[in-house]
CSV table of C-alpha atoms and ligand atoms in Angstrom, one decimal:
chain,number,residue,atom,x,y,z
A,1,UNK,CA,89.0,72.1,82.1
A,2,UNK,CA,92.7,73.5,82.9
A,3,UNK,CA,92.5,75.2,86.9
A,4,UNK,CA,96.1,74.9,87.3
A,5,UNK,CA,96.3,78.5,88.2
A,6,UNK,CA,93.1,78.9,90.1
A,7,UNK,CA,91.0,80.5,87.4
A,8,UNK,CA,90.3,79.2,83.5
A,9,UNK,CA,93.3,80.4,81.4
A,10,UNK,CA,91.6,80.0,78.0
A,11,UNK,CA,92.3,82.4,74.9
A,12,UNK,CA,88.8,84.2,74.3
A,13,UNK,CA,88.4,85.9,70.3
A,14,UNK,CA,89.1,88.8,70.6
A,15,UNK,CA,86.1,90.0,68.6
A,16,UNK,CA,83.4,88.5,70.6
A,17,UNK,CA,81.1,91.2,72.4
A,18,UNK,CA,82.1,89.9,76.3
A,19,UNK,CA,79.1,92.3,77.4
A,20,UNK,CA,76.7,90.4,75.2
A,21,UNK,CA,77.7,87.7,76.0
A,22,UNK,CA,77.7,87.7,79.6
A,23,UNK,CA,74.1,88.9,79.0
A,24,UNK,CA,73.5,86.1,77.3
A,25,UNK,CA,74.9,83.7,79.6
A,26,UNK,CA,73.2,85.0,82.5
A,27,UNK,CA,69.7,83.9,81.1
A,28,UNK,CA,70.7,80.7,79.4
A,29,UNK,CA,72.1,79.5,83.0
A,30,UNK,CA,69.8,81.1,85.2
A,31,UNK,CA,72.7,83.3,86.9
A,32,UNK,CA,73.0,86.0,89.0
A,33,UNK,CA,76.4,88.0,89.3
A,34,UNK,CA,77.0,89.6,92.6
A,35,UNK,CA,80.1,91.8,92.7
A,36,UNK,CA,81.4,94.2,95.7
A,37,UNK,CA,81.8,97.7,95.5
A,38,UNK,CA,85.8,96.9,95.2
A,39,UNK,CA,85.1,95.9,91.6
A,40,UNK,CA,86.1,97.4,88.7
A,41,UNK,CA,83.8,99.4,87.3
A,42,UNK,CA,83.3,97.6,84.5
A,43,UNK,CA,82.1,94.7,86.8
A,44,UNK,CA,80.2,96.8,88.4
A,45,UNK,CA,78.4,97.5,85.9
A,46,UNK,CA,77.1,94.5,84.7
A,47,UNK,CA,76.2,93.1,88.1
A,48,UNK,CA,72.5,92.4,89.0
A,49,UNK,CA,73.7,93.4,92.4
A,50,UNK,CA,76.5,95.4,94.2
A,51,UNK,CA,76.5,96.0,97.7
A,52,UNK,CA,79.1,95.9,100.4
A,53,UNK,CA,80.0,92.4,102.7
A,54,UNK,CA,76.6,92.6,104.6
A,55,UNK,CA,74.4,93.5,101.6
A,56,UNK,CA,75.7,90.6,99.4
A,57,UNK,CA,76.0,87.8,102.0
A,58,UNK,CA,72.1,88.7,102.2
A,59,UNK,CA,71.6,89.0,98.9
A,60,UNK,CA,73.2,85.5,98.1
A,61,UNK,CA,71.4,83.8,101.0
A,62,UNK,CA,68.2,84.6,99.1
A,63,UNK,CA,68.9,84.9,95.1
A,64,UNK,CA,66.5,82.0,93.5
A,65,UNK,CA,69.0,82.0,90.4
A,66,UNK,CA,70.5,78.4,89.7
A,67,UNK,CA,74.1,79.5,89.5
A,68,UNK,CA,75.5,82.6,91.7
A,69,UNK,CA,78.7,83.9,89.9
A,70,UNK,CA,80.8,86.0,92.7
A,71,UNK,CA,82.5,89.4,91.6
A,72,UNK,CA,84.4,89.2,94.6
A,73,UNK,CA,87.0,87.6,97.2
A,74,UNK,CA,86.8,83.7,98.1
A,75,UNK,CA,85.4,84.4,101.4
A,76,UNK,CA,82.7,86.2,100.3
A,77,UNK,CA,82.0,83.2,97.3
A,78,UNK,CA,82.3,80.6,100.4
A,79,UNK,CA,79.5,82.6,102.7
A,80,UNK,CA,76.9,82.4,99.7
A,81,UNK,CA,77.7,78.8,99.8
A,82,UNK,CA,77.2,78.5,103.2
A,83,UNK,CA,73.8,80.2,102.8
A,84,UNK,CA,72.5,78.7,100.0
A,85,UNK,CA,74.4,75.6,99.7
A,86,UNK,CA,71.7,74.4,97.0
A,87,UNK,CA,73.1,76.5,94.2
A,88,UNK,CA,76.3,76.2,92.2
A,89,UNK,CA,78.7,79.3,93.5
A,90,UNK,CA,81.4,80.3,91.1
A,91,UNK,CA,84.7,82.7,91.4
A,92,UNK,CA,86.4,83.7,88.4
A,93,UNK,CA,89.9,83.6,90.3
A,94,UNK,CA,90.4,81.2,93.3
A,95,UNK,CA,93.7,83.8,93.9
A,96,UNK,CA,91.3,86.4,95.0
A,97,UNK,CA,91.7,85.9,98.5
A,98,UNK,CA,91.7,88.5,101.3
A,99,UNK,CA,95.2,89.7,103.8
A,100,UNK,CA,92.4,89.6,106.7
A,101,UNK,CA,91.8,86.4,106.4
A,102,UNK,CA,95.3,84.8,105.8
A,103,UNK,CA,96.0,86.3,108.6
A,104,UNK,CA,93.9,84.2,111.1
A,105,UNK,CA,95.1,80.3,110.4
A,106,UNK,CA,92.9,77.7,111.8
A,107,UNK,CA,95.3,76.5,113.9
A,108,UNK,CA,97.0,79.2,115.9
A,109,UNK,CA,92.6,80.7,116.3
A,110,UNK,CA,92.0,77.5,117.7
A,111,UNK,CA,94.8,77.5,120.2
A,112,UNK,CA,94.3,81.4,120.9
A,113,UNK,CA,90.2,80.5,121.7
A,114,UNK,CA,91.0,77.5,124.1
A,115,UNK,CA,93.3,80.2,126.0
A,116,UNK,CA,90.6,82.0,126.6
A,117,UNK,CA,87.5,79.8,127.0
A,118,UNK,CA,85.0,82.2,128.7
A,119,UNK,CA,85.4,84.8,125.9
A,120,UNK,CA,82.3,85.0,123.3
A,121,UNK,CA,84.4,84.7,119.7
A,122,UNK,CA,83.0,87.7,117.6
A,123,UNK,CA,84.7,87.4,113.7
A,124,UNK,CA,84.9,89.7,111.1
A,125,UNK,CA,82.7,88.3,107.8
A,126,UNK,CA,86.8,88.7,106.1
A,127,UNK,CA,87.7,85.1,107.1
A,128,UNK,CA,87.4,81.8,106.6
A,129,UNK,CA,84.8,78.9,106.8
A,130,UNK,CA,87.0,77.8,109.6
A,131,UNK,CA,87.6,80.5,111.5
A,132,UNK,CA,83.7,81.2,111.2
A,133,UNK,CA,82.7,77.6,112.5
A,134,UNK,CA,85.1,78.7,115.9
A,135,UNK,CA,82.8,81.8,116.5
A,136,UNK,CA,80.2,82.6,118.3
A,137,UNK,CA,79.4,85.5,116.4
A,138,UNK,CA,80.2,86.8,112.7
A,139,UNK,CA,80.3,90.7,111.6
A,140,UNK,CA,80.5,92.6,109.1
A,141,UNK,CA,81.9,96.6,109.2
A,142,UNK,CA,78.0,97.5,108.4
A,143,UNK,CA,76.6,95.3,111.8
A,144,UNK,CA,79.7,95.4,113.7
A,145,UNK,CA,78.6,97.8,116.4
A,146,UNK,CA,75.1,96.5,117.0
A,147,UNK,CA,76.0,93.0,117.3
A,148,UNK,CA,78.2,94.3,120.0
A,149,UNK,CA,76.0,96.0,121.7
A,150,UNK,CA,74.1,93.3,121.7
A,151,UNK,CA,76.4,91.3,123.8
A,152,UNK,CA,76.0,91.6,127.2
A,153,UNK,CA,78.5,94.5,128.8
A,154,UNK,CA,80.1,92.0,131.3
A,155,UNK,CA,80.5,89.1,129.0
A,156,UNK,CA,84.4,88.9,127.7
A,157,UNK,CA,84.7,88.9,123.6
A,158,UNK,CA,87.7,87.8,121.9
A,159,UNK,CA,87.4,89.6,118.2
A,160,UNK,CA,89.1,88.7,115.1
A,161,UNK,CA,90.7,88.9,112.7
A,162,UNK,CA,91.0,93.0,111.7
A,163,UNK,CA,93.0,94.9,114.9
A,164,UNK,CA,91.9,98.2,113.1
A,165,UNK,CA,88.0,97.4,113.4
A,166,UNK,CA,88.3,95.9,116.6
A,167,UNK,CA,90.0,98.9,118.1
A,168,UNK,CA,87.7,101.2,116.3
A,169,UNK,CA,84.6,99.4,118.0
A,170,UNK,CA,86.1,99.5,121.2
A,171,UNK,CA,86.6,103.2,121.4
A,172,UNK,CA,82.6,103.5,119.6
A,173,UNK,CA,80.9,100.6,122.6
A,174,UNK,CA,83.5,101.2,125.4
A,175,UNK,CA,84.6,97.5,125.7
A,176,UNK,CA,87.7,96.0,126.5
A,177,UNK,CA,87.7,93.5,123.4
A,178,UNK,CA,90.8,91.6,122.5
A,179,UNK,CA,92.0,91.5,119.3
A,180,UNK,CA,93.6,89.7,116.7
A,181,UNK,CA,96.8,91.1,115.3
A,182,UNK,CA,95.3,91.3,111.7
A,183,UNK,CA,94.5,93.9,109.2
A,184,UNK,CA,94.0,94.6,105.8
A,185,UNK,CA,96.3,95.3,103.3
A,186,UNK,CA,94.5,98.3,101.7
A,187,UNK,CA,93.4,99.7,104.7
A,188,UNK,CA,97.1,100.4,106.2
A,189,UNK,CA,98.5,101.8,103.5
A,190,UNK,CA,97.0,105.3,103.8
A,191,UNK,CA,98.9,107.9,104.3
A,192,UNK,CA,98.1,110.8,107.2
A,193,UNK,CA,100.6,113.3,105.8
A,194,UNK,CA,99.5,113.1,102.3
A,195,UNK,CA,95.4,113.5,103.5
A,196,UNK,CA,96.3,116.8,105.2
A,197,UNK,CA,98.3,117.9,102.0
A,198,UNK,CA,94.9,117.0,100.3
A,199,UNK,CA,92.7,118.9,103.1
A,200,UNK,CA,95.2,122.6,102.6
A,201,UNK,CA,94.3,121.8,99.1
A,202,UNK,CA,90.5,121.3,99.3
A,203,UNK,CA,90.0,122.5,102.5
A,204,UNK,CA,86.1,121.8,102.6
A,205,UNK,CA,86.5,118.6,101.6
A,206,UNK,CA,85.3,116.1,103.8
A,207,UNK,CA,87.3,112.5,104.8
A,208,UNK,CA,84.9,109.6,104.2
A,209,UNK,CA,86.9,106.5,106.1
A,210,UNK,CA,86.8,102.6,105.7
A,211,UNK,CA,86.6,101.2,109.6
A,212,UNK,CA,89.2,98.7,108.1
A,213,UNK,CA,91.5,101.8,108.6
A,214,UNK,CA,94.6,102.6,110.8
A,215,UNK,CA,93.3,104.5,114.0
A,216,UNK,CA,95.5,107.9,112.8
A,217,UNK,CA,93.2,108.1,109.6
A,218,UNK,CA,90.1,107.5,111.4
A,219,UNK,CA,90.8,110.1,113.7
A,220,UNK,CA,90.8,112.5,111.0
A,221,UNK,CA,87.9,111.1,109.6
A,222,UNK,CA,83.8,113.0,109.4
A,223,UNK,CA,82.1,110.0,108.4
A,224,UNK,CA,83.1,105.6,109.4
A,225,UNK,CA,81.2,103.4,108.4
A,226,UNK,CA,80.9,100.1,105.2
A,227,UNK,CA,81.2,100.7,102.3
A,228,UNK,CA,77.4,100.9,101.8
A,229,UNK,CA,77.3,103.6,104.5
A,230,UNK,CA,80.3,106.1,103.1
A,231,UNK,CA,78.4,105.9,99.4
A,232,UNK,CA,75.0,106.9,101.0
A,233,UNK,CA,76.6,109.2,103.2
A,234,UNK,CA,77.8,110.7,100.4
A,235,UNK,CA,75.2,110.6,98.6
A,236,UNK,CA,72.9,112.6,101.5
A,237,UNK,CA,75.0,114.6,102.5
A,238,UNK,CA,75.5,118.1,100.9
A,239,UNK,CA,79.6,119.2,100.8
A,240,UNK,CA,80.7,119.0,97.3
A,241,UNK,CA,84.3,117.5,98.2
A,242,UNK,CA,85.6,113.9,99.2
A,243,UNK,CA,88.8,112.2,100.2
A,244,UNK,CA,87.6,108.6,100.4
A,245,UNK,CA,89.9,106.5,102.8
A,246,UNK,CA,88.9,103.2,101.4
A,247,UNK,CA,89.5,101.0,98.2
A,248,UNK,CA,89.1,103.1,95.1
A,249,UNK,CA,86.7,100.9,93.7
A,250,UNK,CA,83.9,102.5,95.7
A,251,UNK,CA,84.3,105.9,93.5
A,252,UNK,CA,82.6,104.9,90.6
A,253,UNK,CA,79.1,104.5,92.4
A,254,UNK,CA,79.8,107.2,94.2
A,255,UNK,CA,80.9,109.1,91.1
A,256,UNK,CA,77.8,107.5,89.0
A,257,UNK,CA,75.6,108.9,92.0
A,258,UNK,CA,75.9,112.2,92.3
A,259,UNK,CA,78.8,113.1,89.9
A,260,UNK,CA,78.4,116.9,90.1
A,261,UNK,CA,80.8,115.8,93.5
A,262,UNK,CA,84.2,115.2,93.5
A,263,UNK,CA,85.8,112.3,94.8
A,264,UNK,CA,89.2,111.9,95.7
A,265,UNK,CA,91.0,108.8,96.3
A,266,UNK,CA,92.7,108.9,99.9
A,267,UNK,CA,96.6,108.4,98.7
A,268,UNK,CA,98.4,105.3,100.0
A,269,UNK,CA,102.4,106.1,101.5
A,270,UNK,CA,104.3,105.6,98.6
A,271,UNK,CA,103.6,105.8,95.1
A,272,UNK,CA,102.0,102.2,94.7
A,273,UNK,CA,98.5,101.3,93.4
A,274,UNK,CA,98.0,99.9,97.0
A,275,UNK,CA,94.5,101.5,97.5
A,276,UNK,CA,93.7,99.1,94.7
A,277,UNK,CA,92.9,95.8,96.5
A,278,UNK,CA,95.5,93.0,95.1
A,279,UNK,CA,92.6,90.2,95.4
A,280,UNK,CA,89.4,91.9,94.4
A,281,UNK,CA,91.2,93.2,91.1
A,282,UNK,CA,92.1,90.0,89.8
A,283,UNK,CA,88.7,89.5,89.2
A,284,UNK,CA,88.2,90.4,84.8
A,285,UNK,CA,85.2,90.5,82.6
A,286,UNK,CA,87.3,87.6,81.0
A,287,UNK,CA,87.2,85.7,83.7
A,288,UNK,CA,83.6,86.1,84.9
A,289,UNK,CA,82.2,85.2,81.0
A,290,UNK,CA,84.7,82.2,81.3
A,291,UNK,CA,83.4,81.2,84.8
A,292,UNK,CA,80.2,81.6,83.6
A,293,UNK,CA,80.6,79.7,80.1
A,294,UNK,CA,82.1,76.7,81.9
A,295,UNK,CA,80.8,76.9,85.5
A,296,UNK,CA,84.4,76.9,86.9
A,297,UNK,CA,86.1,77.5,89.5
A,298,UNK,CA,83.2,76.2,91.6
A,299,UNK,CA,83.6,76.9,95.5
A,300,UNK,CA,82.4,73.7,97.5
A,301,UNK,CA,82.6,73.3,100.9
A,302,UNK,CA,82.1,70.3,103.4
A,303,UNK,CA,78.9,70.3,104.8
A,304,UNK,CA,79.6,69.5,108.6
A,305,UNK,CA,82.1,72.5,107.9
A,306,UNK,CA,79.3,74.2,106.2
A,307,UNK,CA,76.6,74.0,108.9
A,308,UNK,CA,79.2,74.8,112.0
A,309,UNK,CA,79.9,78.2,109.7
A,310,UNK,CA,76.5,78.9,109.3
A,311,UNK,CA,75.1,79.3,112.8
A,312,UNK,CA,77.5,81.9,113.7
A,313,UNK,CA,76.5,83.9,110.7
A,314,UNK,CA,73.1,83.1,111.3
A,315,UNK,CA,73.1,84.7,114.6
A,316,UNK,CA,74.6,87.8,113.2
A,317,UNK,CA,71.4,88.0,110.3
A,318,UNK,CA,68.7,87.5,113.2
A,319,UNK,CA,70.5,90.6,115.2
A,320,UNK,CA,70.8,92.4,112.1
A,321,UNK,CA,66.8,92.0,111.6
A,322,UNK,CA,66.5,92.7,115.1
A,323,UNK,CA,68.5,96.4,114.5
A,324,UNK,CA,66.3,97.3,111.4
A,325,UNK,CA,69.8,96.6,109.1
A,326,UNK,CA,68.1,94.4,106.7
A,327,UNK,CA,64.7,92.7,105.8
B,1,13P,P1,82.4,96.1,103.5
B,1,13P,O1,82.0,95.4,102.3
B,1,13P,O2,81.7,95.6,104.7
B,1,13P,O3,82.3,97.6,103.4
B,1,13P,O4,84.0,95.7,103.8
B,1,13P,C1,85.0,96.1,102.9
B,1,13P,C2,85.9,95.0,102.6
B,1,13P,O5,87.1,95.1,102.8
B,1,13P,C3,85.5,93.8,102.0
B,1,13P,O6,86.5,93.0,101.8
B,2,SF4,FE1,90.6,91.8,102.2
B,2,SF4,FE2,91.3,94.3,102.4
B,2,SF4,FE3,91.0,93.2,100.0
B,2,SF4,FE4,88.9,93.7,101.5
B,2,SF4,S1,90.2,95.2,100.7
B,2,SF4,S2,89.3,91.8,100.3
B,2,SF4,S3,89.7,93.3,103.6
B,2,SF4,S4,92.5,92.6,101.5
């Protein structure tokens, strides 16, 4: 089958029912698609399960299905094969990679650590295998803060990759982390000016803000957290308005929710689509039925790689069930 671009490039009939048949293919393989909230909605809505970083790296170290096809970015498709290496993992686009995690190369995080050897390594979930098997401890934005905390106050970390996170969980646990220069993409682009426009406009709405975020837009922000934590948060609490600082794929759930709310996208600085994540949308319902029909692109990963990548993650899962944030 033809990967030369990273996903299957094959003409589907135009008539055929992709819903259907996606259905249908589920069943017949035994498959279980797991998409982030970042999806489109479309995606979203035929997922078995949608949930942010934290949420689906559980959910894919436990589905029993015999093929897990990820709605998602490649790091996320490579943690479910690190957690449940006995089942086939596929990603409809092996593009669909993530700015956090480019920007922390093997290399140059290898040379950084052994500069600072009596730091614990703390790493976002947004990165690679590699970078994962270097840590001592992974994260993602819905854990972040407890598994600080649950390093001891004295003990040195180095965090990586996303600056805006780790400056964000310095000011919340009053450490002294240091950080990788990284950040996301999506996260940067938002602009300050254009939120207070928004807030003279709707002047009870409330900011709902991505941790990924630049520190100016978290400062204006009532509620931080995952995305799993903004949609509940807006789903308990009672204003009526939102400007959501994050990518605008969250809206739909939040929209599908409670839609007597209204949610408004947090505009980037320029008149791009750049709250749209680049990686997450090249994910299609064309692509996931083809993934599905032909079990391709298949993520595989070398097993001494895989097991060095799982401890860290490990560790983060035991204090994660240790703080009550999952089962
Ligand atoms: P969460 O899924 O932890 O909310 O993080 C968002 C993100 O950027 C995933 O790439
Ligand atoms: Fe990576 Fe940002 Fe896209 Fe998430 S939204 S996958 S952090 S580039």
């Amino acid at each position: 089958m033809n990967l030369k671009n990273g996903f299957l490039d094959i003409p589907i009939d135009p008539q055929l029912d992709i819903f259907e048949e996606i259905a249908k293919l589920k069943k017949e393989k035994k498959a279980i698609v797991l998409a982030h909230y970042y999806q489109e909605p479309d995606i979203q809505d035929i997922a078995d399960y949608i949930g942010d970083s934290l949420g689906l790296a559980q959910k894919a170290a436990t589905a029993d299905a015999e093929m897990i096809v990820f709605a998602g970015v490649h790091f996320m498709a490579e943690t479910a094969k690190i957690l449940n290496p006995t089942k086939k993992v596929v990603l409809p686009d092996l593009n669909a990679g993530c700015s956090l995690a480019d920007s922390a190369p093997t290399d140059l995080f290898a040379s950084f650590k052994a500069k600072h050897p009596n730091h614990v390594i703390v790493s976002y979930i947004n990165c690679s295998a590699e970078i994962k098997a270097l840590s001592d401890i992974i994260c993602t934005s819905g854990n972040a803060e407890k598994i600080i905390e649950s390093i001891p106050e004295k003990q040195p970390i180095l965090f990586a990759p996303d600056k805006n996170l780790g400056r964000y969980l310095n000011k919340k646990t009053g450490r002294n982390m240091l950080l990788w220069d990284g950040a996301c993409m999506v996260h940067e682009i938002f602009s300050v000016e254009k939120i207070v426009k928004l807030k003279i406009r709707y002047p009870k709405a409330k900011v709902l803000a991505h941790p990924e975020c630049e520190e100016a837009i978290l400062n204006m922000a009532d509620f931080i957290g995952s995305t799993t934590q903004i949609l509940k948060y807006s789903q308990q609490d009672n204003s009526k308005e939102y400007i959501v600082a994050t990518e605008t794929g969250i809206l739909h759930q939040m929209q599908q929710k409670t839609p007597q709310k209204l949610f408004i996208p947090a505009p980037p600085n320029n008149n791009c689509a750049c709250n749209d994540c680049p990686h997450m949308k090249l994910n299609t319902l064309e692509k996931i039925y083809l993934c599905m029909k032909y079990e391709q692109p298949e993520i595989n990963i070398n097993e001494a790689l895989r097991i060095a990548a799982k401890k860290p993650i490990d560790k983060m899962m035991e204090i994660s069930r240790a703080a009550g944030l999952v089962m």
